[in-house]
Coordinates of C-alpha atoms in Angstrom, one line a residue:
M24 CA 34.0 16.2 -6.1
I25 CA 32.9 14.2 -3.0
R26 CA 29.2 14.4 -2.3
N27 CA 27.3 12.9 0.7
L28 CA 23.8 11.8 1.0
D29 CA 21.7 12.8 4.1
T30 CA 20.6 9.5 5.7
A31 CA 17.6 11.3 7.3
L32 CA 16.3 12.1 3.8
I33 CA 17.0 8.5 2.7
R34 CA 15.1 7.2 5.7
T35 CA 12.1 9.4 4.9
F36 CA 12.2 8.2 1.2
V37 CA 12.3 4.5 2.2
T38 CA 9.6 4.9 4.8
V39 CA 7.3 6.7 2.2
T40 CA 8.0 3.9 -0.3
D41 CA 7.3 1.1 2.2
R42 CA 3.9 2.7 3.2
A43 CA 3.0 4.1 -0.2
S44 CA 1.7 7.2 1.6
M45 CA 3.1 10.5 2.8
T46 CA 0.6 10.5 5.7
A47 CA 1.4 6.9 6.8
A48 CA 5.2 7.8 6.6
A49 CA 4.6 10.9 8.7
N50 CA 2.9 8.9 11.4
A51 CA 5.8 6.3 11.4
L52 CA 8.5 9.0 11.6
N53 CA 6.7 11.3 14.0
L54 CA 6.7 14.1 11.5
T55 CA 4.1 16.3 9.9
Q56 CA 3.0 15.4 6.4
G57 CA 4.4 18.8 5.3
A58 CA 7.8 17.9 6.7
V59 CA 7.8 14.6 4.9
S60 CA 6.9 16.3 1.6
Q61 CA 9.7 18.9 2.1
Q62 CA 12.3 16.2 2.8
I63 CA 11.3 14.3 -0.3
K64 CA 11.6 17.5 -2.3
R65 CA 15.0 18.2 -0.9
L66 CA 16.2 14.7 -1.8
E67 CA 14.8 15.1 -5.3
D68 CA 16.6 18.5 -5.6
V69 CA 19.9 16.9 -4.4
L70 CA 19.7 14.0 -6.9
D71 CA 18.2 16.2 -9.6
C72 CA 15.4 13.8 -10.4
S73 CA 11.9 12.9 -9.5
L74 CA 11.5 9.9 -7.2
F75 CA 7.7 9.5 -7.1
E76 CA 4.7 10.0 -9.4
R77 CA 1.0 9.8 -8.6
D78 CA -1.6 7.5 -10.2
R79 CA -5.2 6.7 -9.2
R80 CA -4.0 4.4 -6.4
G81 CA -1.5 6.8 -4.9
L82 CA 2.2 7.1 -5.0
R83 CA 4.4 5.1 -7.4
L84 CA 8.2 5.1 -7.7
T85 CA 9.8 6.4 -10.9
R86 CA 12.6 4.5 -12.4
A87 CA 15.1 6.6 -10.5
G88 CA 13.1 6.0 -7.3
E89 CA 13.2 2.2 -7.9
R90 CA 17.0 2.3 -8.3
L91 CA 17.4 4.4 -5.2
F92 CA 15.0 2.3 -3.0
G93 CA 17.1 -0.9 -2.8
K94 CA 20.4 0.9 -2.3
G95 CA 18.8 3.3 0.1
R96 CA 17.5 0.5 2.3
R97 CA 21.0 -1.1 2.4
L98 CA 22.5 2.3 3.3
L99 CA 20.2 2.6 6.2
S100 CA 20.8 -0.9 7.4
L101 CA 24.6 -0.3 7.3
N102 CA 24.1 3.1 9.1
D103 CA 22.0 1.5 11.8
E104 CA 24.4 -1.4 12.2
I105 CA 27.4 1.0 12.6
W106 CA 25.5 2.9 15.3
A107 CA 24.6 -0.2 17.1
E108 CA 28.1 -1.7 17.1
I109 CA 30.2 1.4 17.6
A110 CA 27.9 2.9 20.2
G111 CA 28.0 -0.4 22.0
S112 CA 24.2 -0.8 21.9
A113 CA 23.9 -4.1 20.1
V114 CA 20.4 -5.5 20.8
A115 CA 19.8 -9.1 21.4
G116 CA 17.1 -11.3 23.0
K117 CA 13.6 -12.6 22.3
V118 CA 10.4 -10.7 21.5
R119 CA 6.9 -12.2 21.4
L120 CA 5.0 -9.9 19.1
G121 CA 1.2 -10.1 18.6
V122 CA -0.2 -8.8 15.3
A123 CA -3.7 -8.6 14.0
Y124 CA -4.3 -10.9 11.0
D125 CA -4.8 -8.3 8.3
L126 CA -1.7 -6.2 9.3
V127 CA 0.9 -8.9 9.0
G128 CA 1.3 -9.1 5.2
T129 CA 0.6 -5.5 4.4
L130 CA 1.7 -2.7 6.8
L131 CA 4.1 -4.7 9.0
A132 CA 5.9 -7.0 6.6
P133 CA 8.5 -4.3 5.5
V134 CA 8.8 -3.1 9.1
L135 CA 9.5 -6.6 10.4
K136 CA 12.0 -7.2 7.7
A137 CA 13.9 -4.0 8.3
Y138 CA 14.0 -4.7 12.0
A139 CA 15.3 -8.2 11.5
D140 CA 18.0 -6.9 9.1
T141 CA 19.0 -4.2 11.6
Y142 CA 18.9 -6.4 14.7
P143 CA 19.8 -9.9 13.6
Q144 CA 20.4 -11.0 17.2
V145 CA 16.8 -10.5 18.2
E146 CA 14.5 -13.5 17.8
I147 CA 11.0 -12.4 16.9
S148 CA 8.2 -14.8 17.7
L149 CA 5.1 -13.7 15.8
H150 CA 1.6 -14.4 17.1
C151 CA -1.4 -13.7 14.9
A152 CA -4.9 -13.4 16.2
A153 CA -7.9 -11.0 16.4
S154 CA -7.3 -7.8 18.2
P155 CA -9.4 -8.6 21.3
E156 CA -7.5 -11.9 21.7
L157 CA -4.2 -10.1 21.4
A158 CA -5.2 -7.5 24.0
A159 CA -6.1 -10.3 26.4
A160 CA -2.8 -12.2 25.7
L161 CA -0.8 -9.0 26.3
A162 CA -2.6 -8.4 29.6
A163 CA -1.9 -12.0 30.6
G164 CA 1.8 -11.7 29.8
M165 CA 1.7 -14.2 27.0
I166 CA 3.2 -11.7 24.5
D167 CA 5.5 -8.7 25.0
L168 CA 4.1 -6.3 22.4
A169 CA 0.9 -6.2 20.3
V170 CA -0.2 -4.2 17.2
I171 CA -3.9 -4.2 17.4
E172 CA -6.9 -2.4 15.9
E173 CA -9.3 -0.3 18.0
R174 CA -11.9 2.4 17.4
V175 CA -10.6 5.9 17.7
G176 CA -10.8 7.0 21.3
P177 CA -9.1 6.5 24.7
S178 CA -6.6 3.6 24.7
A179 CA -4.1 2.0 27.0
G180 CA -1.6 1.9 24.2
E181 CA 0.1 4.3 21.7
C182 CA -1.7 5.2 18.5
L183 CA 0.5 4.3 15.6
A184 CA -1.9 5.3 12.8
V185 CA -5.5 6.2 12.1
D186 CA -7.2 4.6 9.1
R187 CA -10.7 4.3 7.6
L188 CA -12.8 1.1 7.7
V189 CA -14.2 0.5 4.2
W190 CA -16.5 -2.0 2.5
V191 CA -14.7 -4.2 0.1
G192 CA -15.9 -6.4 -2.8
A193 CA -14.8 -8.2 -5.9
R194 CA -13.6 -6.1 -8.8
G195 CA -16.8 -5.3 -10.8
G196 CA -18.7 -7.7 -8.5
A197 CA -22.4 -7.9 -7.7
A198 CA -22.4 -9.2 -4.1
H199 CA -22.9 -5.7 -2.7
R200 CA -26.3 -5.5 -4.6
K201 CA -27.7 -8.7 -3.2
R202 CA -30.3 -8.8 -0.4
P203 CA -29.8 -10.1 2.2
L204 CA -26.3 -8.7 1.9
P205 CA -23.8 -11.5 2.0
V206 CA -21.1 -10.6 4.5
S207 CA -17.8 -12.4 5.3
M208 CA -16.1 -11.6 8.6
V209 CA -12.9 -13.2 9.8
A210 CA -14.2 -14.2 13.2
D211 CA -16.8 -13.3 15.9
T212 CA -13.9 -11.7 17.8
C213 CA -13.0 -9.4 15.0
A214 CA -12.4 -5.8 16.2
F215 CA -14.4 -4.5 13.2
R216 CA -17.5 -6.5 14.0
P217 CA -19.3 -4.0 16.3
A218 CA -18.8 -1.2 13.8
V219 CA -20.0 -3.4 10.9
L220 CA -23.1 -4.5 12.7
S221 CA -23.9 -0.9 13.8
A222 CA -23.5 0.3 10.2
L223 CA -25.8 -2.5 8.8
S224 CA -28.4 -1.7 11.5
E225 CA -28.3 2.1 10.8
Q226 CA -28.9 1.5 7.1
G227 CA -31.7 -1.0 7.8
L228 CA -30.0 -3.7 5.6
E229 CA -30.8 -7.3 5.8
W230 CA -27.7 -9.4 5.8
R231 CA -26.4 -12.9 6.2
T232 CA -23.1 -14.5 7.2
V233 CA -21.4 -16.3 4.3
F234 CA -18.1 -17.2 5.9
E235 CA -16.6 -16.8 9.4
N236 CA -13.7 -18.9 10.5
G237 CA -10.8 -16.8 11.6
N238 CA -8.8 -17.2 8.4
I239 CA -8.0 -13.9 6.6
D240 CA -6.9 -15.8 3.4
A241 CA -10.2 -17.7 3.3
T242 CA -12.1 -14.5 3.8
T243 CA -10.2 -12.8 1.0
A244 CA -10.9 -15.8 -1.4
T245 CA -14.6 -15.6 -0.6
V246 CA -14.6 -11.9 -1.5
R247 CA -12.6 -12.4 -4.7
A248 CA -15.1 -15.0 -5.8
D249 CA -17.9 -12.4 -5.4
L250 CA -19.6 -14.5 -2.8
A251 CA -19.6 -11.8 -0.2
V252 CA -18.4 -8.4 0.8
T253 CA -16.3 -7.6 3.9
T254 CA -14.7 -4.7 5.7
W255 CA -11.0 -3.8 5.9
L256 CA -8.8 -0.9 6.8
A257 CA -8.4 1.2 3.6
S258 CA -4.6 0.8 3.6
T259 CA -4.8 -3.0 3.7
V260 CA -7.2 -3.6 0.8
P261 CA -5.6 -5.8 -1.9
A262 CA -5.1 -4.0 -5.2
D263 CA -7.4 -6.4 -7.1
L264 CA -10.5 -5.7 -5.0
D265 CA -12.9 -2.7 -5.1
I266 CA -13.7 -0.3 -2.3

């Protein structure tokens, strides 16, 4: 008997896997979290197997889910390629994309790869900087698009997701107990800086700057070495660090 997979369900499954979150996938797909959960359940019913299981860090693929993920991504890529070619809407050109430092290797990496696979004729030029710098570059016409971080509120752009800002330290570290509190921030232009300074002031905490040079990797290394704490969006915190 011939059976067909619903590519909409596969797309939801791949998106949930990429983001490791039903909520983040719902934002990306412009669906409610309930709709995403229902689509995953429908796909599991069709395939007669569980695709996800939960642990303390969130969603994790089952063995069946792992097998489906790679094939599902290829199926979507082929589906999108057929639509682009047959519908005569092949996309080509150059795009200058600005991305905040901490979003490149976490949330956007799978998105950029999927886009590059789907639209191989598009040349993506990636520019990484702090969010205020990217906003200025966009206004000046130096980049075409920007994915930046802002506090919740009125914005000139479209909100892609809402996330929590959290304190982060080394696994089992002691830096958070030191006074003055050792704090590492990527740069003085960091979008998080006003919120961080406000929180420290409200708590009446003495603090000192340990490292500040605009390099996200160096900041991460400083935190891993338990020399300081820092702040990140909850969804971008490396698995080997504590919130």
